[in-house]
PDB file of C-alpha atoms in Angstrom:
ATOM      1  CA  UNK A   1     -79.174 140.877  41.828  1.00 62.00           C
ATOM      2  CA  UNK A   2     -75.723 139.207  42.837  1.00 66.00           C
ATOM      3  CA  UNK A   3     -75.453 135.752  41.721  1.00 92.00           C
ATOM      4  CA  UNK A   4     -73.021 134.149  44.131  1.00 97.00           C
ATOM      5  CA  UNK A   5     -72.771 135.798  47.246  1.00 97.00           C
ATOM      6  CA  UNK A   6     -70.491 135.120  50.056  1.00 97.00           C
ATOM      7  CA  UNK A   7     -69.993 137.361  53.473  1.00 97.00           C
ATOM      8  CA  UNK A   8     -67.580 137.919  54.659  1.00 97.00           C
ATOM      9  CA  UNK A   9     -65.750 139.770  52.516  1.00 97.00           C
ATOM     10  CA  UNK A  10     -62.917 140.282  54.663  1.00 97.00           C
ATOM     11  CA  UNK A  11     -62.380 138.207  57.369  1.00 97.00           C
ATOM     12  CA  UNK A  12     -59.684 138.893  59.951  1.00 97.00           C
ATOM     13  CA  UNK A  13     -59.096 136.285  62.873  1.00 97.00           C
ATOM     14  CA  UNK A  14     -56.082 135.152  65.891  1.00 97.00           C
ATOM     15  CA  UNK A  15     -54.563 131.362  65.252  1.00 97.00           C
ATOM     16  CA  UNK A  16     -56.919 128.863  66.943  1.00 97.00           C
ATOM     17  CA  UNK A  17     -59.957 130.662  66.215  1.00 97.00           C
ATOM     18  CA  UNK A  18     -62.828 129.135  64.681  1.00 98.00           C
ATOM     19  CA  UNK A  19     -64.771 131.019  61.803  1.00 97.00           C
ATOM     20  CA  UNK A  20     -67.514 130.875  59.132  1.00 98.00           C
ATOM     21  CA  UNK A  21     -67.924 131.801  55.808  1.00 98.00           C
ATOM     22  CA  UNK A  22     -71.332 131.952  54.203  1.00 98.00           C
ATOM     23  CA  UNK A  23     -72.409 131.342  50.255  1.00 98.00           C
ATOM     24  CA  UNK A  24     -75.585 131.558  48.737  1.00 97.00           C
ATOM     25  CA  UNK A  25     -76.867 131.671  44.958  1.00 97.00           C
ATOM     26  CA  UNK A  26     -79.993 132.620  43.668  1.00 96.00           C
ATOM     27  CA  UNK A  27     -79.146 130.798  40.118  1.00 94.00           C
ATOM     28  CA  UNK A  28     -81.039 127.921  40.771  1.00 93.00           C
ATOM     29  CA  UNK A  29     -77.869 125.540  39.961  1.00 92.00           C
ATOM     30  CA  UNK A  30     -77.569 122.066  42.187  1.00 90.00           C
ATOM     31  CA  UNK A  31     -73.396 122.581  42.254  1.00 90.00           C
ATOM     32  CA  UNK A  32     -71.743 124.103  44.506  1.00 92.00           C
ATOM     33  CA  UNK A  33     -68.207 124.672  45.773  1.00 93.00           C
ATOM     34  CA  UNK A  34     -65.459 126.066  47.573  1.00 95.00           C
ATOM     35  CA  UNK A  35     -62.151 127.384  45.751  1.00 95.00           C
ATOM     36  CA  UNK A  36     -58.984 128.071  47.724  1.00 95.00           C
ATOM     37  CA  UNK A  37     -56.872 130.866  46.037  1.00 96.00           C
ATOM     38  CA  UNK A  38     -53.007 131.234  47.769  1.00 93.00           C
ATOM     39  CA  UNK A  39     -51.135 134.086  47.636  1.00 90.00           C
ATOM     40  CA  UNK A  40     -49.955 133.512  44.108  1.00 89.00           C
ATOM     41  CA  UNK A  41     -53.423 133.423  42.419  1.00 92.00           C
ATOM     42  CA  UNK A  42     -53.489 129.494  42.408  1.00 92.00           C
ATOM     43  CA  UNK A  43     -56.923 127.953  42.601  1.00 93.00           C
ATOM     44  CA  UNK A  44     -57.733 124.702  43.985  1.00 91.00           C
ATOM     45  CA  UNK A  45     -60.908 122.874  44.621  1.00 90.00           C
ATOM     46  CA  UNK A  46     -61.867 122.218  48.157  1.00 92.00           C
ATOM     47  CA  UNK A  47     -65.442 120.766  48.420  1.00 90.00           C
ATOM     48  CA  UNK A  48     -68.386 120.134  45.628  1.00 89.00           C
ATOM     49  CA  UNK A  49     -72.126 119.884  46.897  1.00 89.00           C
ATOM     50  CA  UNK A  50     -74.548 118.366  44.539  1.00 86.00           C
ATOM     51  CA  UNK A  51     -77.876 119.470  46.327  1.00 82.00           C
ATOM     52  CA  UNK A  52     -77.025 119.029  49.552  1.00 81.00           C
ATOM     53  CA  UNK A  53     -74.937 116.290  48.936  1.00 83.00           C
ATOM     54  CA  UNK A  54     -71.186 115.940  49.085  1.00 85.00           C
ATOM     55  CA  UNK A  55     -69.444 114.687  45.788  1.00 81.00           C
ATOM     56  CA  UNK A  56     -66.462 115.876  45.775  1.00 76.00           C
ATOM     57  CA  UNK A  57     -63.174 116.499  48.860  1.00 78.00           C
ATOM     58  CA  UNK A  58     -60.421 117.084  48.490  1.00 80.00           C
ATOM     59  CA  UNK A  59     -57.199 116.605  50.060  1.00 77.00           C
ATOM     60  CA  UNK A  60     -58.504 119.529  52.771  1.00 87.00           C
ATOM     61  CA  UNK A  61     -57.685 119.211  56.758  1.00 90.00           C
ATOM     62  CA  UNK A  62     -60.546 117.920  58.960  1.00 91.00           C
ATOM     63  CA  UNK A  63     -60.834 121.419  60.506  1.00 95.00           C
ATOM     64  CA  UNK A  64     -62.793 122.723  57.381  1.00 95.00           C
ATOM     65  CA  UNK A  65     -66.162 121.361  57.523  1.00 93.00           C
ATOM     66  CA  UNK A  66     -68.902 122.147  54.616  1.00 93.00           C
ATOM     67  CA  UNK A  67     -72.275 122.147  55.289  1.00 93.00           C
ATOM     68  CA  UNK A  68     -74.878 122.367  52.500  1.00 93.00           C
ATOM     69  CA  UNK A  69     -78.579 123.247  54.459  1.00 92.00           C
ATOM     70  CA  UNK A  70     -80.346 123.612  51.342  1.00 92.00           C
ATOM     71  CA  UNK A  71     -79.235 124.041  47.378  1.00 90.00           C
ATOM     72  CA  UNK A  72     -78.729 127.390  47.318  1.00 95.00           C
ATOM     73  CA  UNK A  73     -76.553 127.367  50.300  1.00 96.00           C
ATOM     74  CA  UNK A  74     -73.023 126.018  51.004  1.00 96.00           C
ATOM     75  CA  UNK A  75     -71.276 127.544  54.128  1.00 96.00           C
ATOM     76  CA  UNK A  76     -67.645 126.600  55.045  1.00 97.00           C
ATOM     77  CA  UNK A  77     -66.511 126.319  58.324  1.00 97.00           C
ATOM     78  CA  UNK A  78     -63.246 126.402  59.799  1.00 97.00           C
ATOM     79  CA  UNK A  79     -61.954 125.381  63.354  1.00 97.00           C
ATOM     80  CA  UNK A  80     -58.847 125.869  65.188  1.00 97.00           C
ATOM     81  CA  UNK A  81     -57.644 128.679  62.272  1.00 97.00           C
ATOM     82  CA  UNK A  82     -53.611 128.311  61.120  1.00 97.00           C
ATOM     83  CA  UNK A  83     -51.302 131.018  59.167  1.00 96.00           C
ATOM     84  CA  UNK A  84     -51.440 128.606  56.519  1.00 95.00           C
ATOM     85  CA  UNK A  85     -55.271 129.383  56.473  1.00 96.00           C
ATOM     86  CA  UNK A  86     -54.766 132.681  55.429  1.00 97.00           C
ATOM     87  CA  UNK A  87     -55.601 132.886  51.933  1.00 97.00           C
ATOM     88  CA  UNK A  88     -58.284 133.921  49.626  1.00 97.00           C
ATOM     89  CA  UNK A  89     -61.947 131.714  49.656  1.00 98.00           C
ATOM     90  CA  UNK A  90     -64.321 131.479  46.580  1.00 97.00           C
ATOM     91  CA  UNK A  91     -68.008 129.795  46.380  1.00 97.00           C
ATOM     92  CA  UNK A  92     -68.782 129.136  42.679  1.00 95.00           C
ATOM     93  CA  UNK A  93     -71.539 127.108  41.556  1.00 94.00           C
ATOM     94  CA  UNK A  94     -72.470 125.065  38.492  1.00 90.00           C
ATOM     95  CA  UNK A  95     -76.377 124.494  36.555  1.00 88.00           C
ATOM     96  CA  UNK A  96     -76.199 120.675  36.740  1.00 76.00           C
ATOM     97  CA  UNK A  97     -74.401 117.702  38.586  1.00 69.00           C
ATOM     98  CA  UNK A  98     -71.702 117.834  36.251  1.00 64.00           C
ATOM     99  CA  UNK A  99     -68.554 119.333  38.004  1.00 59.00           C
ATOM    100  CA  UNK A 100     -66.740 120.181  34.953  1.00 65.00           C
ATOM    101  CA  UNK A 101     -68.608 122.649  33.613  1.00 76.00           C
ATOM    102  CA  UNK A 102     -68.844 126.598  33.899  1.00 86.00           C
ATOM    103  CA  UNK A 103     -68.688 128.024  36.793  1.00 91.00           C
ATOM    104  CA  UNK A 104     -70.117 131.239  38.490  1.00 94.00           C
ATOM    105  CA  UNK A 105     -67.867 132.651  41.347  1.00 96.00           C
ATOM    106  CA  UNK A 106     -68.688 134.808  44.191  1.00 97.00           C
ATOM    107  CA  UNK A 107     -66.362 137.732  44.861  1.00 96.00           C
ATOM    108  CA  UNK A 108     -64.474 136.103  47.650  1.00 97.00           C
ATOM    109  CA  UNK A 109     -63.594 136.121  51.178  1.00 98.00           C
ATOM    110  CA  UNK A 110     -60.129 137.197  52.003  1.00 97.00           C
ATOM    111  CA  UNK A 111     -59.301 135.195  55.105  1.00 98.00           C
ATOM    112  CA  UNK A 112     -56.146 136.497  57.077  1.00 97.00           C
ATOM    113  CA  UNK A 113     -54.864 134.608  60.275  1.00 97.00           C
ATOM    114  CA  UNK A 114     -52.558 135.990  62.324  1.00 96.00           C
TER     115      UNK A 114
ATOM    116  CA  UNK B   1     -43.236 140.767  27.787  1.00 34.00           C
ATOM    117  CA  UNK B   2     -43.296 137.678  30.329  1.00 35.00           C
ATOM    118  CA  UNK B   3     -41.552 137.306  33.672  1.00 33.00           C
ATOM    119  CA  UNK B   4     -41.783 133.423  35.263  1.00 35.00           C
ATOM    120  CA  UNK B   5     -40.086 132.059  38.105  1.00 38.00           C
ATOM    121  CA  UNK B   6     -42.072 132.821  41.799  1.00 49.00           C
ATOM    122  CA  UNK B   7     -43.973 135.769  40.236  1.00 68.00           C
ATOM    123  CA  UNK B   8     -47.372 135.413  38.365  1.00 84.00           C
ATOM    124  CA  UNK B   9     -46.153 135.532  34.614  1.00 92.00           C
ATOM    125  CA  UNK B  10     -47.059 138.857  33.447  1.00 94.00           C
ATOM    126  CA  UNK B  11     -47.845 140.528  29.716  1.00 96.00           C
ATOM    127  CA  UNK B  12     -47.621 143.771  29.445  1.00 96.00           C
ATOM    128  CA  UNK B  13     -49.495 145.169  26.144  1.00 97.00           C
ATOM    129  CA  UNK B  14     -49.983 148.897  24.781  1.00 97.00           C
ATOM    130  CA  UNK B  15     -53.453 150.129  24.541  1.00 97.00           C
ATOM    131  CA  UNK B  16     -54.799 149.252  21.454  1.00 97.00           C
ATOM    132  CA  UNK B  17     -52.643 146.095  20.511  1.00 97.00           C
ATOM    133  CA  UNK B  18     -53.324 142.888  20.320  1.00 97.00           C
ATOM    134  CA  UNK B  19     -53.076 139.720  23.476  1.00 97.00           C
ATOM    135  CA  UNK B  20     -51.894 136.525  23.604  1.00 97.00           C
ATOM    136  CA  UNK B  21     -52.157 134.471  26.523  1.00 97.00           C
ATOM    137  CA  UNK B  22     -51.084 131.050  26.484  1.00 96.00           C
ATOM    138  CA  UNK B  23     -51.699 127.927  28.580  1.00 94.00           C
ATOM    139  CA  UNK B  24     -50.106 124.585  28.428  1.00 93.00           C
ATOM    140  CA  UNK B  25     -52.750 122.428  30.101  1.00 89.00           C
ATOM    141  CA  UNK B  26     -51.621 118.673  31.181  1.00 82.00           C
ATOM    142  CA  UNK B  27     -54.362 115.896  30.423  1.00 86.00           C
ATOM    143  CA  UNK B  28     -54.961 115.104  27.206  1.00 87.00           C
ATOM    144  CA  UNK B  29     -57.808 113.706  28.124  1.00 86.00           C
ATOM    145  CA  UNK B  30     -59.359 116.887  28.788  1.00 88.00           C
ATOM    146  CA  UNK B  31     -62.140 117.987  26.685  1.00 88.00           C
ATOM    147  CA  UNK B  32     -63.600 121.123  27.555  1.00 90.00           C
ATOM    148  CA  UNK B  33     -61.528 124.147  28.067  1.00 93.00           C
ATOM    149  CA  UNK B  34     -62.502 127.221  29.737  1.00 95.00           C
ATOM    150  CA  UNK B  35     -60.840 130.592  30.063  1.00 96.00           C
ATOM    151  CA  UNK B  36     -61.687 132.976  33.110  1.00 97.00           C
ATOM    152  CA  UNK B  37     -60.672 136.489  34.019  1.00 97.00           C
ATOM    153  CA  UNK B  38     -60.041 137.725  37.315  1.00 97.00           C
ATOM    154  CA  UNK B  39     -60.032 141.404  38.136  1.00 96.00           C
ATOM    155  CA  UNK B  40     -58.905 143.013  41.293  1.00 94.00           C
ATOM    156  CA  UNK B  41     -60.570 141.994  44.476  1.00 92.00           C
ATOM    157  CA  UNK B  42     -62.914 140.210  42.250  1.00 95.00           C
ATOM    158  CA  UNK B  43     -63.578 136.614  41.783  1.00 96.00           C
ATOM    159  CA  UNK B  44     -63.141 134.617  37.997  1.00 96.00           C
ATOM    160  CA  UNK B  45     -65.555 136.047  35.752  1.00 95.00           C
ATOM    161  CA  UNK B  46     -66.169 133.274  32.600  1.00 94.00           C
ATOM    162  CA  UNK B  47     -65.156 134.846  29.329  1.00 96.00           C
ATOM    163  CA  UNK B  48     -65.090 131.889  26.816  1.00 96.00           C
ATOM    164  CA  UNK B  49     -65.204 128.307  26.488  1.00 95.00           C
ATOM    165  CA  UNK B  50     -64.228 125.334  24.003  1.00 95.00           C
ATOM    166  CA  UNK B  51     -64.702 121.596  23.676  1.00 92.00           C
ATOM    167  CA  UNK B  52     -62.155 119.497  22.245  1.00 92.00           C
ATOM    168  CA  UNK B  53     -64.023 119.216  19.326  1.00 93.00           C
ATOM    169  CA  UNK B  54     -63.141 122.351  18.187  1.00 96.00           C
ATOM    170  CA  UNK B  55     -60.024 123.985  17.543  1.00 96.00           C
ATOM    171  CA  UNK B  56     -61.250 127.759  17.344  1.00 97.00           C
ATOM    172  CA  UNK B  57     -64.004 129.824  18.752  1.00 97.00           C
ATOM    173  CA  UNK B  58     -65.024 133.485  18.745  1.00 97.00           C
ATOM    174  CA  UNK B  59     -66.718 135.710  20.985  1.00 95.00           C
ATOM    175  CA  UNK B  60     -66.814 139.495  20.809  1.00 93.00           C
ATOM    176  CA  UNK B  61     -63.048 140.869  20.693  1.00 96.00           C
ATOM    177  CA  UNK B  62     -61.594 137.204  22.061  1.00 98.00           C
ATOM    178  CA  UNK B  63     -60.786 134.192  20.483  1.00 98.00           C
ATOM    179  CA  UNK B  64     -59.853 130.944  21.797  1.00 98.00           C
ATOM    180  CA  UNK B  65     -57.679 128.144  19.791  1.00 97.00           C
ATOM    181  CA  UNK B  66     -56.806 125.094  21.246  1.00 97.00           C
ATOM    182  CA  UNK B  67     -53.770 122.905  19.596  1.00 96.00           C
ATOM    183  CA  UNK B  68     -54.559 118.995  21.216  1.00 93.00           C
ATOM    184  CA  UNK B  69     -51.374 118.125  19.567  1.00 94.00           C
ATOM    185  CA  UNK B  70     -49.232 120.030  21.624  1.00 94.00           C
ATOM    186  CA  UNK B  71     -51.706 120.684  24.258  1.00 94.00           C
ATOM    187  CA  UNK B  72     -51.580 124.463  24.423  1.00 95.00           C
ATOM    188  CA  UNK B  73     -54.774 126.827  24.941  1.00 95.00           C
ATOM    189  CA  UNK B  74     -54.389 130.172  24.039  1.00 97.00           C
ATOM    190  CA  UNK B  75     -56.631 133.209  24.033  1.00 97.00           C
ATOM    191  CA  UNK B  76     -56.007 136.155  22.030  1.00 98.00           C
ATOM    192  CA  UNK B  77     -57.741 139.488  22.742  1.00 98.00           C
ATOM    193  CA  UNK B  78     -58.095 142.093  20.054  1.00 97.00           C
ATOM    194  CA  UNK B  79     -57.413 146.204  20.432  1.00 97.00           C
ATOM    195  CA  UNK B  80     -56.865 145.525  23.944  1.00 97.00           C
ATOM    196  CA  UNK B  81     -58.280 148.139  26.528  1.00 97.00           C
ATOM    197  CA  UNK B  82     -57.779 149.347  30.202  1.00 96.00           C
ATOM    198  CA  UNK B  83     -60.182 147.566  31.356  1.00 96.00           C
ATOM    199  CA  UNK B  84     -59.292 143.877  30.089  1.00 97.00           C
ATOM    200  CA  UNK B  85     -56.012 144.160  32.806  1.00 97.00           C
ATOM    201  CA  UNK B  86     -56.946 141.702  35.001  1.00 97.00           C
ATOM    202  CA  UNK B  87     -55.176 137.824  35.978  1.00 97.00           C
ATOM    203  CA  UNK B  88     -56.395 135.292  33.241  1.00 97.00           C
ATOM    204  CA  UNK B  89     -57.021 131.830  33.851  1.00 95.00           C
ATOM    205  CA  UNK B  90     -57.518 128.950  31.368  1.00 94.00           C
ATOM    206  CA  UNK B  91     -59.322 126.051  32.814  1.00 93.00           C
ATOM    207  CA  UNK B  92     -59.483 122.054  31.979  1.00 91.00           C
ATOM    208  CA  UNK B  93     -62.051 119.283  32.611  1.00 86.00           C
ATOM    209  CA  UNK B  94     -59.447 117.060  33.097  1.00 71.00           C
ATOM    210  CA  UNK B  95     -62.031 113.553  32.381  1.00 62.00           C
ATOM    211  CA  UNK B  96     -60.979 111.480  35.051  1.00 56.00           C
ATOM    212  CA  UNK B  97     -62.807 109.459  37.264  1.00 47.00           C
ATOM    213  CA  UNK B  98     -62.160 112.348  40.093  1.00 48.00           C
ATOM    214  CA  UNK B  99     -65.443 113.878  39.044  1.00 54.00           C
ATOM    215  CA  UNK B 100     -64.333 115.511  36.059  1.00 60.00           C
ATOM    216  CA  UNK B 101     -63.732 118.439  38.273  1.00 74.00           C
ATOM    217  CA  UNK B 102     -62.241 121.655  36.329  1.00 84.00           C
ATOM    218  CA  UNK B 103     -58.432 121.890  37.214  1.00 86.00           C
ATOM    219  CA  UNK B 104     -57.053 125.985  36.994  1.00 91.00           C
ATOM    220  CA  UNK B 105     -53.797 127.235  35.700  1.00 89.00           C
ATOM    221  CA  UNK B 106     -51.564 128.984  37.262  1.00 89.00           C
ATOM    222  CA  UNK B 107     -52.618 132.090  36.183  1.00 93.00           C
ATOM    223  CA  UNK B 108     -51.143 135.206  33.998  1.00 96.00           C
ATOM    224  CA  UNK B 109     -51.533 138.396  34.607  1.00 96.00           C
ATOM    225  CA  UNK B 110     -52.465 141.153  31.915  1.00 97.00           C
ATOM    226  CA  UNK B 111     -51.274 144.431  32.199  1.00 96.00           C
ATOM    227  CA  UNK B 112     -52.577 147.310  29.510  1.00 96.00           C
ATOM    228  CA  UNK B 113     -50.981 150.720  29.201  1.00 94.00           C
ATOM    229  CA  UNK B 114     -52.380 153.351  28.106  1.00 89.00           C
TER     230      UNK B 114
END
């Protein structure tokens, strides 16, 4: 029944370690994306997918590589983990191509480094 | 009331009474506003939306005005209850040529006692 879903939920990991985070919807929306949320609730947009396709990066280090294998599936993966890492992950996803519009989020991945 | 500085801005309400939660958003060429509500180890769940057409909508117990003269957002929630404590988030499609991506808040947290 879950709309968004991302594993892991919790995701605990040494500095220099590389890691994965999965996200799937079964919506049937073409958008979807990955939110960074710091440790004082900010969220910031990291990556868009329009299916399969890229449309949207932000000002995100080279280590965190999206990769869209289908429309229903964005996964997010990070190399060479940093403390700065650390911080809360959201997949979200959108009906059409549009990136403004509402958005659906998964329940996060709380990513600590240490 | 509200704290600010390096905290999340918190409002504390009593059971019963009525919210306000404000937002100052920053483009005004933004035209569609959403507000979302985060609870605990959850992610943003959407609670109401407005286009800049508009300066007032209702759903059930929340309303949303927006002033584009001043550019504030606000959403009020009526006989608040335990269970609408959460973080609240009002959202803009800030129109530019980035993708029109939706741009967060910072963020204020609710707190209801009983």
């Amino acid at each position: 029944d879950t709309a968004v879903s991302q594993t892991p939920k919790y995701l605990v990991t040494q500095m220099g370690n590389d890691k994965s985070i999965k996200c799937e919807q079964n919506l049937g929306h073409d958008t979807m994306y990955w939110y960074k949320q710091d440790s004082k609730k900010f969220l910031k947009i990291m990556f868009s997918y329009n299916n399969k396709e890229l449309i949207i990066n932000e000002t995100v280090p080279n280590r965190f590589s999206p990769k869209s294998p289908d429309k229903a599936h964005l996964n997010l993966h990070i190399n060479s983990l940093e403390l700065g890492d650390s911080a809360v992950y959201f997949c979200a996803s959108s009906p059409g191509r549009w990136v403004g519009e509402k958005l659906f989020f998964g329940s996060g991945t709380q990513l600590s480094v240490l | 009331g509200e704290s600010v500085g390096l905290h999340l801005p918190t409002l504390s309400v009593q059971e019963g009474d009525n919210s306000i939660i404000n937002c100052a958003y920053s483009n005004s060429a933004s035209d569609y506003f959403i507000w979302y509500k985060q609870e605990s180890g959850k992610g943003p769940q959407f609670i109401i939306d407005i286009r800049s057409n508009m300066d007032k909508r209702q759903g059930q117990r929340v309303t949303v005005l927006l002033n584009k003269t001043v550019k504030h957002l606000s959403l009020q929630i009526a006989a608040t209850q335990p269970g609408d404590s959460a973080v609240y988030f009002c959202a803009e499609n800030n129109g530019d040529n980035a993708g029109n991506m939706l741009t967060f808040g910072g963020g204020t947290r609710l707190m209801v006692k009983p």
